[in-house]
Amino acid sequence: MEFLTILGIFAVILLGIASSGIRIVPQAKVLVVERLGKFHNVATSGLNYLIPFVDSPRAIEMRTGNRIMRSNLVDLREQVMGFDTVQVITHDNVNMEVGSVIYYQIVEPAKALYQIENLALAIEQLTMTNLRNIMGGLTLDQTLTSRETVNTKLRMVLDEATEKWGVKVTRVELREIEPPQAIKAAMAKQMTAERERRAEVTKAEGDKAAAILQAEGEKISRILRAEAERDAEVARAEGHKRATMLQAEGKAEATRLVFEAIHTGRATPEVLALRYMETLQELGKGDNKMFIPYEATATLGAVAALKEVFTQGDDNAAKRAPAPQPRTAAGLSAQAMARNTMVPEHATLPGGTPAVSARRPPRPLVDSNDD
């Protein structure tokens, strides 16, 4: 009986020791197993069995925030590690504080445990050192405007350095850049001056554009006004031309009708004389007017003929002269008036009344040779 009791106790102890080697690994985590102090294998997620007193898990130090935690499980998920601000000096000797944050992932747990003693501390110091180097090669303005360049350079350097540790750096971000207070005040003044300059430039460009548009508007307005005036002048000229043509056609038609009426009606000399007297009365109205009756032309023709007779007598007396003397303008005028004593066939009296030719033949000139 005592033997069975001792055997049962021994079996329970063996069962407890055997069950202590059962390990359940969560998803996205692994367990690095050492057998007798030497790397054996990596236990993946699920049910795993470790031989008691032979196999043992290897612990890893992981950083969470500002705390470093020791754990037997290695997390394969992407980790984030933020760092406090670090003092850096730019290329133009400006002191500033820069904070950064990196994202990394353990891809080979065995290397992360055996290639580096403290993975979190190594990543932190490597990040700070390379951040100082990169920021030291840039000026103040470049550090403020070239964050993407700094992030890319820092990620490439960290990824290359952590590759042998079994770590993949996926992303690096500059969290904050704090220049000194004096630099901030100067930057604020510069920003204010720059904005004022842009405002003045924008205002000047607006004034320029407005002036150009106004000048173009005035130009177009003047062109349109000149075209309108030209079209109006052309229209007025066309109207005046048309009115003149119509007036001339009306006068011609009236003259033609009067002429036809006279020839058709066969007006007597008494009617023409009466119309002639009425026309002279109409013309005589008003001041500062002098008219010579038509009958006076006969007297003037007689005077011109007598003068021509005497002039021809003088010419016969001067036959020995080398060349005959030309007739005077007065004689020519008198002779012309004498020849024109007969009214033209189509002449019109004042007032538009057509005159009938008297058909009076001119008086013959007296030739000195007849004597």
Short mmCIF file of C-alpha atoms in Angstrom, two decimals, residues 31-287:
data_model
loop_
_atom_site.label_atom_id
_atom_site.label_comp_id
_atom_site.label_asym_id
_atom_site.label_seq_id
_atom_site.Cartn_x
_atom_site.Cartn_y
_atom_site.Cartn_z
CA LEU A 31 10.10 31.81 -29.02
CA VAL A 32 13.86 31.34 -29.37
CA VAL A 33 14.71 27.95 -27.85
CA GLU A 34 18.16 27.05 -26.51
CA ARG A 35 19.11 23.46 -25.75
CA LEU A 36 21.78 23.09 -23.13
CA GLY A 37 22.72 26.76 -23.64
CA LYS A 38 22.99 26.55 -27.43
CA PHE A 39 20.57 27.86 -30.02
CA HIS A 40 18.25 25.05 -31.00
CA ASN A 41 15.28 26.42 -32.95
CA VAL A 42 12.62 29.10 -33.14
CA ALA A 43 9.22 28.05 -31.86
CA THR A 44 6.51 29.60 -33.96
CA SER A 45 2.97 30.46 -32.95
CA GLY A 46 0.86 27.57 -31.68
CA LEU A 47 1.55 24.56 -29.41
CA ASN A 48 5.23 23.79 -28.80
CA TYR A 49 7.00 21.39 -26.45
CA LEU A 50 10.27 22.11 -24.67
CA ILE A 51 12.14 19.33 -22.93
CA PRO A 52 12.31 20.20 -19.25
CA PHE A 53 15.76 20.92 -17.86
CA VAL A 54 17.16 20.65 -21.42
CA ASP A 55 15.39 23.30 -23.51
CA SER A 56 14.96 26.85 -22.28
CA PRO A 57 13.68 30.07 -23.95
CA ARG A 58 16.04 32.99 -24.55
CA ALA A 59 14.73 36.33 -23.24
CA ILE A 60 14.92 39.55 -25.28
CA GLU A 61 14.84 43.17 -24.12
CA MET A 62 12.22 45.22 -25.94
CA ARG A 63 11.56 48.92 -25.56
CA THR A 64 8.01 50.19 -25.14
CA GLY A 65 7.90 53.96 -24.98
CA ASN A 66 10.55 55.03 -22.50
CA ARG A 67 10.58 51.66 -20.72
CA ILE A 68 12.69 48.62 -21.53
CA MET A 69 10.89 45.32 -20.95
CA ARG A 70 12.38 41.82 -20.83
CA SER A 71 10.36 39.05 -22.44
CA ASN A 72 10.81 35.45 -23.62
CA LEU A 73 8.66 36.10 -26.66
CA VAL A 74 9.96 37.99 -29.68
CA ASP A 75 7.31 40.21 -31.33
CA LEU A 76 7.46 40.06 -35.14
CA ARG A 77 5.08 42.96 -35.66
CA GLU A 78 6.28 46.42 -36.70
CA GLN A 79 7.49 48.34 -33.70
CA VAL A 80 7.61 52.09 -33.12
CA MET A 81 10.33 53.75 -31.11
CA GLY A 82 10.27 57.44 -30.26
CA PHE A 83 13.28 59.37 -29.02
CA ASP A 84 13.60 62.50 -26.97
CA THR A 85 14.90 65.67 -28.59
CA VAL A 86 18.59 65.71 -29.25
CA GLN A 87 20.89 68.73 -29.66
CA VAL A 88 22.24 69.14 -33.20
CA ILE A 89 24.34 71.82 -34.90
CA THR A 90 23.57 72.75 -38.49
CA HIS A 91 26.07 73.59 -41.18
CA ASP A 92 25.64 77.33 -40.51
CA ASN A 93 26.33 76.85 -36.74
CA VAL A 94 22.77 77.04 -35.44
CA ASN A 95 21.95 74.97 -32.37
CA MET A 96 18.56 73.28 -32.42
CA GLU A 97 16.70 70.40 -30.84
CA VAL A 98 15.41 67.63 -33.08
CA GLY A 99 13.09 64.80 -32.08
CA SER A 100 12.60 61.69 -34.20
CA VAL A 101 10.63 58.46 -34.34
CA ILE A 102 11.47 55.25 -36.20
CA TYR A 103 9.47 52.22 -37.25
CA TYR A 104 11.24 48.86 -37.41
CA GLN A 105 10.44 45.15 -37.61
CA ILE A 106 12.37 42.07 -36.45
CA VAL A 107 12.61 39.71 -39.41
CA GLU A 108 15.21 37.25 -37.97
CA PRO A 109 14.72 36.69 -34.22
CA ALA A 110 17.91 34.64 -33.79
CA LYS A 111 20.10 37.46 -35.15
CA ALA A 112 18.26 40.02 -33.02
CA LEU A 113 19.21 38.00 -29.94
CA TYR A 114 22.71 36.80 -30.78
CA GLN A 115 24.16 39.56 -33.03
CA ILE A 116 23.55 42.49 -30.69
CA GLU A 117 23.47 42.62 -26.90
CA ASN A 118 20.80 45.32 -26.50
CA LEU A 119 18.81 45.86 -29.64
CA ALA A 120 16.76 48.82 -28.35
CA LEU A 121 19.77 50.72 -27.05
CA ALA A 122 21.72 50.04 -30.24
CA ILE A 123 18.93 51.38 -32.44
CA GLU A 124 18.55 54.48 -30.25
CA GLN A 125 22.23 55.39 -30.26
CA LEU A 126 22.59 54.68 -33.97
CA THR A 127 19.62 56.93 -34.74
CA MET A 128 20.93 59.86 -32.68
CA THR A 129 24.45 59.62 -34.12
CA ASN A 130 23.35 59.53 -37.75
CA LEU A 131 20.78 62.27 -37.13
CA ARG A 132 23.55 64.59 -35.91
CA ASN A 133 25.68 63.74 -38.93
CA ILE A 134 22.91 64.38 -41.44
CA MET A 135 21.68 67.59 -39.81
CA GLY A 136 25.26 68.87 -39.56
CA GLY A 137 25.54 68.86 -43.36
CA LEU A 138 22.45 71.02 -43.87
CA THR A 139 21.76 74.68 -43.28
CA LEU A 140 18.94 75.99 -41.13
CA ASP A 141 16.65 76.64 -44.07
CA GLN A 142 17.38 73.22 -45.55
CA THR A 143 16.57 71.45 -42.27
CA LEU A 144 13.20 73.22 -42.16
CA THR A 145 12.27 72.63 -45.78
CA SER A 146 13.94 69.27 -46.53
CA ARG A 147 12.44 66.95 -43.97
CA GLU A 148 11.73 64.30 -46.56
CA THR A 149 15.38 64.30 -47.61
CA VAL A 150 16.53 63.91 -44.00
CA ASN A 151 14.04 61.10 -43.42
CA THR A 152 15.16 59.19 -46.50
CA LYS A 153 18.87 59.50 -45.71
CA LEU A 154 18.40 58.46 -42.08
CA ARG A 155 16.26 55.46 -43.03
CA MET A 156 18.82 54.24 -45.55
CA VAL A 157 21.67 54.51 -43.02
CA LEU A 158 19.73 52.75 -40.24
CA ASP A 159 18.46 50.02 -42.55
CA GLU A 160 21.95 49.26 -43.75
CA ALA A 161 23.37 49.17 -40.20
CA THR A 162 20.58 47.05 -38.69
CA GLU A 163 20.45 44.49 -41.49
CA LYS A 164 23.00 42.22 -39.75
CA TRP A 165 20.90 42.41 -36.56
CA GLY A 166 17.92 40.89 -38.30
CA VAL A 167 15.98 44.19 -38.12
CA LYS A 168 14.27 46.04 -41.00
CA VAL A 169 13.83 49.82 -40.57
CA THR A 170 10.67 50.67 -42.47
CA ARG A 171 10.21 54.37 -41.77
CA VAL A 172 11.94 57.33 -40.08
CA GLU A 173 10.23 60.63 -39.28
CA LEU A 174 11.48 63.88 -37.78
CA ARG A 175 8.96 64.57 -35.08
CA GLU A 176 9.92 68.14 -34.23
CA ILE A 177 12.58 70.73 -34.99
CA GLU A 178 13.02 73.45 -32.39
CA PRO A 179 15.39 76.31 -33.33
CA PRO A 180 16.48 78.84 -30.67
CA GLN A 181 14.10 81.61 -29.62
CA ALA A 182 16.18 84.32 -31.33
CA ILE A 183 16.04 82.36 -34.58
CA LYS A 184 12.28 82.00 -34.20
CA ALA A 185 11.87 85.77 -33.75
CA ALA A 186 14.05 86.46 -36.81
CA MET A 187 12.11 83.91 -38.84
CA ALA A 188 8.86 85.54 -37.77
CA LYS A 189 10.11 88.95 -38.93
CA GLN A 190 11.34 87.46 -42.17
CA MET A 191 7.99 85.78 -42.74
CA THR A 192 6.17 89.06 -42.07
CA ALA A 193 8.44 90.97 -44.46
CA GLU A 194 8.05 88.28 -47.10
CA ARG A 195 4.27 88.35 -46.83
CA GLU A 196 4.26 92.15 -47.06
CA ARG A 197 6.48 91.94 -50.13
CA ARG A 198 4.16 89.41 -51.72
CA ALA A 199 1.19 91.62 -50.91
CA GLU A 200 2.89 94.62 -52.56
CA VAL A 201 3.86 92.55 -55.58
CA THR A 202 0.34 91.19 -55.88
CA LYS A 203 -1.12 94.69 -55.57
CA ALA A 204 1.32 96.03 -58.19
CA GLU A 205 0.46 93.20 -60.56
CA GLY A 206 -3.23 93.88 -60.01
CA ASP A 207 -2.76 97.59 -60.73
CA LYS A 208 -0.76 96.75 -63.83
CA ALA A 209 -3.39 94.33 -65.09
CA ALA A 210 -6.14 96.88 -64.36
CA ALA A 211 -4.24 99.62 -66.23
CA ILE A 212 -3.66 97.32 -69.19
CA LEU A 213 -7.30 96.33 -69.30
CA GLN A 214 -8.39 99.94 -69.01
CA ALA A 215 -6.04 100.99 -71.84
CA GLU A 216 -7.27 98.15 -74.02
CA GLY A 217 -10.85 99.14 -73.27
CA GLU A 218 -10.18 102.77 -74.19
CA LYS A 219 -8.40 101.65 -77.36
CA ILE A 220 -11.30 99.43 -78.41
CA SER A 221 -13.78 102.19 -77.50
CA ARG A 222 -11.92 104.74 -79.64
CA ILE A 223 -11.69 102.32 -82.54
CA LEU A 224 -15.39 101.57 -82.35
CA ARG A 225 -16.22 105.27 -82.02
CA ALA A 226 -14.03 106.10 -85.05
CA GLU A 227 -15.65 103.31 -87.05
CA ALA A 228 -19.10 104.55 -86.05
CA GLU A 229 -18.22 108.11 -87.08
CA ARG A 230 -16.79 106.86 -90.36
CA ASP A 231 -19.91 104.82 -91.07
CA ALA A 232 -22.06 107.84 -90.19
CA GLU A 233 -20.05 110.09 -92.54
CA VAL A 234 -20.31 107.51 -95.29
CA ALA A 235 -24.05 107.22 -94.71
CA ARG A 236 -24.46 111.00 -94.74
CA ALA A 237 -22.38 111.28 -97.92
CA GLU A 238 -24.42 108.53 -99.54
CA GLY A 239 -27.63 110.29 -98.49
CA HIS A 240 -26.40 113.65 -99.78
CA LYS A 241 -25.31 112.05 -103.02
CA ARG A 242 -28.66 110.34 -103.39
CA ALA A 243 -30.54 113.56 -102.58
CA THR A 244 -28.45 115.55 -105.06
CA MET A 245 -29.04 112.95 -107.74
CA LEU A 246 -32.76 112.92 -107.06
CA GLN A 247 -32.85 116.75 -107.04
CA ALA A 248 -30.95 116.91 -110.34
CA GLU A 249 -33.22 114.27 -111.82
CA GLY A 250 -36.24 116.28 -110.59
CA LYS A 251 -34.93 119.49 -112.14
CA ALA A 252 -34.14 117.70 -115.37
CA GLU A 253 -37.60 116.16 -115.44
CA ALA A 254 -39.21 119.55 -114.64
CA THR A 255 -37.20 121.26 -117.38
CA ARG A 256 -38.14 118.53 -119.81
CA LEU A 257 -41.82 118.81 -118.91
CA VAL A 258 -41.77 122.62 -119.22
CA PHE A 259 -39.95 122.40 -122.51
CA GLU A 260 -42.43 119.88 -123.85
CA ALA A 261 -45.34 121.97 -122.57
CA ILE A 262 -44.01 125.08 -124.33
CA HIS A 263 -43.44 123.31 -127.62
CA THR A 264 -46.66 121.42 -127.38
CA GLY A 265 -48.74 124.48 -126.39
CA ARG A 266 -47.00 126.74 -128.96
CA ALA A 267 -46.78 129.79 -126.68
CA THR A 268 -47.18 133.17 -128.45
CA PRO A 269 -44.65 136.02 -128.08
CA GLU A 270 -47.20 137.99 -126.05
CA VAL A 271 -47.34 135.21 -123.43
CA LEU A 272 -43.55 135.03 -123.28
CA ALA A 273 -43.31 138.80 -122.90
CA LEU A 274 -45.81 138.74 -120.06
CA ARG A 275 -43.87 135.97 -118.29
CA TYR A 276 -40.67 137.92 -118.87
CA MET A 277 -42.12 141.00 -117.16
CA GLU A 278 -43.39 138.95 -114.22
CA THR A 279 -39.99 137.37 -113.79
CA LEU A 280 -38.28 140.76 -113.79
CA GLN A 281 -40.63 141.91 -111.04
CA GLU A 282 -39.75 138.90 -108.93
CA LEU A 283 -36.03 139.43 -109.47
CA GLY A 284 -36.30 143.13 -108.66
CA LYS A 285 -37.47 142.56 -105.13
CA GLY A 286 -34.85 143.38 -102.54
CA ASP A 287 -32.00 145.89 -102.14
#
